[in-house]
N, CA and C of each residue as an Amber inpcrd file, in Angstrom:
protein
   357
   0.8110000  -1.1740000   0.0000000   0.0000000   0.0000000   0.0000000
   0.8710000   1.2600000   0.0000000   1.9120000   0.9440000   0.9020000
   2.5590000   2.4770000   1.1040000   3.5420000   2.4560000  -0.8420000
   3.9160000   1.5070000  -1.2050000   4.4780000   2.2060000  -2.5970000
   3.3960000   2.1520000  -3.8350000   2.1980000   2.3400000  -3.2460000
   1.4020000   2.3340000  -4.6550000   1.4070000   3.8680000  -4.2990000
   1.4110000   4.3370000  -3.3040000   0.9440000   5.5820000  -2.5260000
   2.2520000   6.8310000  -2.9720000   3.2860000   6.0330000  -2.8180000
   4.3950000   6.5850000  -3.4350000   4.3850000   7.1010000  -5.0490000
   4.2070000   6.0380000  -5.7590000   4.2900000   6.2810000  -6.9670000
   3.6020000   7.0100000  -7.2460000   1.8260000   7.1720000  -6.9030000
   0.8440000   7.9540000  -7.1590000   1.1790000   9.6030000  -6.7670000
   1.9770000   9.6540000  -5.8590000   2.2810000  10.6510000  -5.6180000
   3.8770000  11.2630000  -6.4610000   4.0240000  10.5400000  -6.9200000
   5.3830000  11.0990000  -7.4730000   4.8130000  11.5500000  -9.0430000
   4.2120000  10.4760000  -9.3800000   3.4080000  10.6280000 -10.6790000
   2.7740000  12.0640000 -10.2800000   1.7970000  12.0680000  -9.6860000
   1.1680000  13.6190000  -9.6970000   2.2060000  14.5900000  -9.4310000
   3.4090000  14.8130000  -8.8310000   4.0420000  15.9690000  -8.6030000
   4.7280000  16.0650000  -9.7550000   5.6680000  14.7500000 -11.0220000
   5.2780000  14.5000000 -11.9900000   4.7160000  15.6310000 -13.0470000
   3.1620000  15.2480000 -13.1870000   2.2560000  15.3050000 -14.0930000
   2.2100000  17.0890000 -13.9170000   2.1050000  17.6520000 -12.5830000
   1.9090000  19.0610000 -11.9960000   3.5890000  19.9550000 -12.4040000
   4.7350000  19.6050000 -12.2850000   5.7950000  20.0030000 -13.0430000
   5.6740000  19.9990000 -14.4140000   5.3760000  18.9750000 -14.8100000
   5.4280000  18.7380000 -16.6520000   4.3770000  20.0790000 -16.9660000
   3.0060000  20.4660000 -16.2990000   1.7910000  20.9150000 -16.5250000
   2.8270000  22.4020000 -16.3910000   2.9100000  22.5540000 -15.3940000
   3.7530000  23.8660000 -14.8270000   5.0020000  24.4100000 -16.0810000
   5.5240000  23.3970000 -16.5640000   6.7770000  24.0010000 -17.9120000
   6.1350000  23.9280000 -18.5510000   4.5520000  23.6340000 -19.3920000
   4.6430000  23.7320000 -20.6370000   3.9170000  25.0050000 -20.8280000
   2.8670000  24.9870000 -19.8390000   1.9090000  26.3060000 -19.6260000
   2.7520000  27.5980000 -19.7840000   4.2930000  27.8480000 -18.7100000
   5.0030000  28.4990000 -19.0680000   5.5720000  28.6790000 -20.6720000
   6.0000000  27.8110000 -21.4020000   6.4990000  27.5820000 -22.5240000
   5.5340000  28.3700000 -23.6070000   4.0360000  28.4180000 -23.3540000
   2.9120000  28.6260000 -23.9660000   2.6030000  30.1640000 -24.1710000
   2.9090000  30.9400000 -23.0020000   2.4800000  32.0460000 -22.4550000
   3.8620000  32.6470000 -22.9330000   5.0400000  32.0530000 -22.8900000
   6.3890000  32.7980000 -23.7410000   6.0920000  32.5360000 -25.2650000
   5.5000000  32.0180000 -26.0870000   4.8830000  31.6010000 -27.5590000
   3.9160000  33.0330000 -27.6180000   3.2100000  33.5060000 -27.2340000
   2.2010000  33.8610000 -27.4780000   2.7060000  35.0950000 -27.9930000
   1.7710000  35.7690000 -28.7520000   2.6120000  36.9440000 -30.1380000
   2.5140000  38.4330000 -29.2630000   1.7890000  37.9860000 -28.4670000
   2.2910000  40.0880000 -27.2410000   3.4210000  39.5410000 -26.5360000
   3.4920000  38.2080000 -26.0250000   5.0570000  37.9620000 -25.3830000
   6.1860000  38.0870000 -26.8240000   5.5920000  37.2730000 -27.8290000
   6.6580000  37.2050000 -28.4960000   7.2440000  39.0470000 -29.2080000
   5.8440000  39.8840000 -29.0810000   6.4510000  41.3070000 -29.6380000
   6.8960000  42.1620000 -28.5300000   6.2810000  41.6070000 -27.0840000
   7.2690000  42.5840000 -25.9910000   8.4940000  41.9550000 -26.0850000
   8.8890000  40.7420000 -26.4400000  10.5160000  40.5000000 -25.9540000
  11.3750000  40.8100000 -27.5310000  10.5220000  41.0250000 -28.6150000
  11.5450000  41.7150000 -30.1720000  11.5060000  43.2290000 -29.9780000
  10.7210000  43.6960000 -28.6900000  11.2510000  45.2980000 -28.5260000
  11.8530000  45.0440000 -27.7510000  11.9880000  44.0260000 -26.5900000
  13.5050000  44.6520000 -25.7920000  14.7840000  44.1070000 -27.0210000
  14.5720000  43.7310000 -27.4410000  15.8480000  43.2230000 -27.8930000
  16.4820000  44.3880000 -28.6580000  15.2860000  44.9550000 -29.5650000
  15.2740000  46.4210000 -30.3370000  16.0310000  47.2110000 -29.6910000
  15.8780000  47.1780000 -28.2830000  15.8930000  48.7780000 -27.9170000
  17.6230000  48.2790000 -27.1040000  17.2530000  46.9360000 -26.5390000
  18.6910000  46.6890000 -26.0240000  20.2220000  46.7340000 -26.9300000
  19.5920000  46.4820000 -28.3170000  20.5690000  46.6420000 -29.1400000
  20.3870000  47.6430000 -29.9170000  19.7330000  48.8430000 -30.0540000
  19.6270000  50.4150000 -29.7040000  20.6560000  51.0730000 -29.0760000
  20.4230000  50.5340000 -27.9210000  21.4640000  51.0110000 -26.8340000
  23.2230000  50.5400000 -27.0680000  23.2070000  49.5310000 -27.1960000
  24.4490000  48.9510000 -27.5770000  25.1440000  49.5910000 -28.8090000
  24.4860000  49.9070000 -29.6660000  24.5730000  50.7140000 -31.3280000
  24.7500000  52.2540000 -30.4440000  24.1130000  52.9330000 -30.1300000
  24.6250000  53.9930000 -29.3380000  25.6730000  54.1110000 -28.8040000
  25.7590000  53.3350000 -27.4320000  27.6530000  53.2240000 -26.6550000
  28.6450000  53.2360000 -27.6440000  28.2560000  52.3330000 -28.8210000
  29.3410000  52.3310000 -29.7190000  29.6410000  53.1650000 -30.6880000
  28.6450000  53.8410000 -31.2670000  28.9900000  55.4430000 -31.7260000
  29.5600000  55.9680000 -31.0620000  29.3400000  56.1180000 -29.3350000
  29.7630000  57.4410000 -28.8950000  31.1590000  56.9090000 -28.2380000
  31.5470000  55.9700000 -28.5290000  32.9830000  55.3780000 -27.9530000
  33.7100000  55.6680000 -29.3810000  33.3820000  55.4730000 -30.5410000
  33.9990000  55.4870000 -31.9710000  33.9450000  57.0620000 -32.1010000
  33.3650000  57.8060000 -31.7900000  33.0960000  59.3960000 -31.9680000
  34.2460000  59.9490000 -30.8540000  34.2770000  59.3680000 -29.6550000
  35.1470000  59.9410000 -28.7970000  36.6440000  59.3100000 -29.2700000
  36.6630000  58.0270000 -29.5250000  38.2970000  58.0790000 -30.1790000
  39.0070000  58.4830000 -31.1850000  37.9730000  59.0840000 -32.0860000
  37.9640000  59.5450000 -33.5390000  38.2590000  60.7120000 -32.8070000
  38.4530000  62.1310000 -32.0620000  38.3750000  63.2390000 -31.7180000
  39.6010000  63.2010000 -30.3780000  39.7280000  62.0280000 -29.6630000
  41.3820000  61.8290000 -29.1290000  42.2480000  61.6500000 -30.3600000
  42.2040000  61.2620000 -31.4350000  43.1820000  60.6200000 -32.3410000
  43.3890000  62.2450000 -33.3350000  42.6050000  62.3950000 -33.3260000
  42.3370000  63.7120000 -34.7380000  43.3030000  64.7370000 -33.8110000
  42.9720000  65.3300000 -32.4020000  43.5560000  65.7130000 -31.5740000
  45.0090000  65.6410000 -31.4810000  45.2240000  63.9880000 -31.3630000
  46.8090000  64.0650000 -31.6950000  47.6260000  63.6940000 -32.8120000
  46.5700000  63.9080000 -33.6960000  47.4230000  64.1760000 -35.0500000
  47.6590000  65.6260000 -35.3100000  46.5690000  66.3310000 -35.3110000
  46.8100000  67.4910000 -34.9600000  48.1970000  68.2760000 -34.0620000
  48.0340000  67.7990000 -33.1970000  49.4280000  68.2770000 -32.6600000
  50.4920000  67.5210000 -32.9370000  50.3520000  66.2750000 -33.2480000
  51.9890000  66.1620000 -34.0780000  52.1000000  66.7500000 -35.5740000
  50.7870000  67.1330000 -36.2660000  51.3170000  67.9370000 -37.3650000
  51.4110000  69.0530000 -37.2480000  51.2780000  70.0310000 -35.8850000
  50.8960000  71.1640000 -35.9530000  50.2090000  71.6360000 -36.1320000
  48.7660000  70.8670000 -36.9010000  47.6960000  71.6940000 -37.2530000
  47.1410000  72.4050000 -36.0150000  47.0370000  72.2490000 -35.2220000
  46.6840000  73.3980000 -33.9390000  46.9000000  75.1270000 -33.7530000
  48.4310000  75.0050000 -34.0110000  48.5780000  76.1950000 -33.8380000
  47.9220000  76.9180000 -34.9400000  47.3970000  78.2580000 -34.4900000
  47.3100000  78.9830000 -35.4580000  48.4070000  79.7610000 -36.5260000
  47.9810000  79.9430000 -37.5570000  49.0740000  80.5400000 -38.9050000
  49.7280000  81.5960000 -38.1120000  51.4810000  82.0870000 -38.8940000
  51.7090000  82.9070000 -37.9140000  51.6140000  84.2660000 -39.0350000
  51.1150000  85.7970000 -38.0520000  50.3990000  86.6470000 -38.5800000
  51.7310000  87.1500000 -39.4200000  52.7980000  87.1910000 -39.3070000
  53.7610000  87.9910000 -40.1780000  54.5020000  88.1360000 -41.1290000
  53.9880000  86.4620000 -41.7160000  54.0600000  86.0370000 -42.6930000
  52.4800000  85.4310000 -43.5320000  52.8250000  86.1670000 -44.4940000
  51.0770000  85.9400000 -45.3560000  51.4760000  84.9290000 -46.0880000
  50.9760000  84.3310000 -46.9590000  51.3460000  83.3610000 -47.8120000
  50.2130000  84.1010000 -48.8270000  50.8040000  84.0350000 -49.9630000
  49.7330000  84.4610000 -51.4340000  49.9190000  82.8960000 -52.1450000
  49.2120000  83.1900000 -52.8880000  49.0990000  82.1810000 -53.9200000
  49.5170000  82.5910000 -55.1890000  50.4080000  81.0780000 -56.0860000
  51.0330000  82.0360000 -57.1110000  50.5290000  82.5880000 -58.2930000
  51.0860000  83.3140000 -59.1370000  50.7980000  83.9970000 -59.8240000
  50.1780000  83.1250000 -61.5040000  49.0520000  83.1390000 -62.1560000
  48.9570000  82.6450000 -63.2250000  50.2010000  82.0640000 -64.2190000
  50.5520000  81.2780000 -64.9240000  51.5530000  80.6710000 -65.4150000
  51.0320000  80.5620000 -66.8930000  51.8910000  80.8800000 -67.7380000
  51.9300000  80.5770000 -69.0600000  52.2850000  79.6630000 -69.6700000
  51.3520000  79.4670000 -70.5950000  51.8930000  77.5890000 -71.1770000
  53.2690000  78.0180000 -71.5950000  54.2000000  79.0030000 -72.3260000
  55.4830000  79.0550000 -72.5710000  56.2160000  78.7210000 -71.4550000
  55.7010000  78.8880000 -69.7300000  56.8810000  78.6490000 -69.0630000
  56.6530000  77.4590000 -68.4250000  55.7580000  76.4380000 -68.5640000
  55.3480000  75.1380000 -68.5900000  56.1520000  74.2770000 -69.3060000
  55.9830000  74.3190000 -70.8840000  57.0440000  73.4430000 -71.5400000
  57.5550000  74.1860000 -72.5260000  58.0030000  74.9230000 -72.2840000
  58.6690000  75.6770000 -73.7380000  58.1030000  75.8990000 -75.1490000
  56.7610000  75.3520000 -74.9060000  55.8430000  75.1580000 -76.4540000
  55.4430000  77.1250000 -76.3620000  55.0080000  77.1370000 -77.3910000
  54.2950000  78.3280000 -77.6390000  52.8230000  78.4830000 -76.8030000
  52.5190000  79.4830000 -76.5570000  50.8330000  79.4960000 -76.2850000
  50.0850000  79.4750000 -77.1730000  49.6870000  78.5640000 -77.2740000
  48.5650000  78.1000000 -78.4670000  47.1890000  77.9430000 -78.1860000
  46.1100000  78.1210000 -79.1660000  45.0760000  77.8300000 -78.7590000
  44.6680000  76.7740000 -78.9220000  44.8930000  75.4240000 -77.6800000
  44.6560000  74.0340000 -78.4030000  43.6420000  73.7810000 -77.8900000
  42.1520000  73.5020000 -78.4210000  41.0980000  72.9420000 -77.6840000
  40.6900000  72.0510000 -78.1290000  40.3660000  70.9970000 -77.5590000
  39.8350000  69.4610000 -78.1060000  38.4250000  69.3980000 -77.9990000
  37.4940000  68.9830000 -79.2730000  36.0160000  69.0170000 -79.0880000
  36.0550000  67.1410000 -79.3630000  35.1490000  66.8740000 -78.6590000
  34.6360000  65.4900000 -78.9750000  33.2860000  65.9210000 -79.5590000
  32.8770000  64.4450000 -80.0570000  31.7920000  64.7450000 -80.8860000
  30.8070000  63.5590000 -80.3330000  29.7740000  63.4680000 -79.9540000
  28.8380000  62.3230000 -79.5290000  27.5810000  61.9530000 -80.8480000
  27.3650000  60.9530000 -80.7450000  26.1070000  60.4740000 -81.8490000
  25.1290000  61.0020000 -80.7580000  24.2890000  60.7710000 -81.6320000
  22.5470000  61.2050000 -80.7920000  22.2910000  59.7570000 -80.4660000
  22.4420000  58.2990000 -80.9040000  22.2490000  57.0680000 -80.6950000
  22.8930000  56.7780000 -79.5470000  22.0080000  56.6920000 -78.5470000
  22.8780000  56.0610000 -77.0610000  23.8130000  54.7880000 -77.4870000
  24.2490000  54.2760000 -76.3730000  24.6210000  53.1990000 -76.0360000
  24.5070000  52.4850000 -75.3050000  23.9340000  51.3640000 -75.6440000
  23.3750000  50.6690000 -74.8030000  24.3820000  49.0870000 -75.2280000
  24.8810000  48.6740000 -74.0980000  25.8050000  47.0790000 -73.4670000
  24.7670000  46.2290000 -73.6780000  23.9370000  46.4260000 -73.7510000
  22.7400000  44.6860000 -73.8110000  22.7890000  44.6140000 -75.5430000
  23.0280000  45.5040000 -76.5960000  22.5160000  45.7090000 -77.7540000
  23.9190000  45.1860000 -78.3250000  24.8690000  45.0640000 -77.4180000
  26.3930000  44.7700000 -78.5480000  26.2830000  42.6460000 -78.3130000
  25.4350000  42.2740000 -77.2310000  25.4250000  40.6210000 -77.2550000
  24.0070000  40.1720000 -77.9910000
């Protein structure tokens, strides 16, 4: 008597676990569970996409920083010296040719071209 009593009881605690995971399993299936947990995921990897801009934005602006000062670009120009830009140049002092008026016209058909029409 006492192990029929056993089993019956193991069976039901059993049958009440098995009942207990699937019900759970059911209620995580269901399409408002399944669209509240594809917005956290959204927003958790939102967030993650954020940190990582602003970690790539902040080392991009340490680095620029010290390129900057190893090229000098920091300092400002100094005022007592101007720099101009030079003066127009003549094709004679380019290559020794004459200044000529050489202008090249191309000429186009009015018939496109079309790559599917040459196979």
């Amino acid at each position: 008597m006492f192990r029929r009593t056993f089993w019956f009881t193991a069976g039901a605690a059993a049958g009440v676990w098995a009942t207990t995971k699937v019900n759970r399993k059911l209620k995580q299936l269901t399409p408002e569970s399944l669209a509240a947990q594809a917005a956290n995921k959204a927003v958790e990897t939102g967030h993650r996409l954020k940190d990582f801009a602003l970690d790539v934005r902040a080392t991009m602006l340490q680095r620029e920083a010290e390129l900057g000062a190893a090229l000098g670009l920091d300092a400002p120009p100094p005022v007592e010296q101007e720099r101009e830009l030079p003066g127009p140049r003549r094709r004679a002092e380019l290559g020794g040719r004459a200044a000529e008026d050489t202008t090249t016209t191309y000429s186009f058909s009015h018939k496109s071209h079309n790559r599917n029409e040459d196979h």
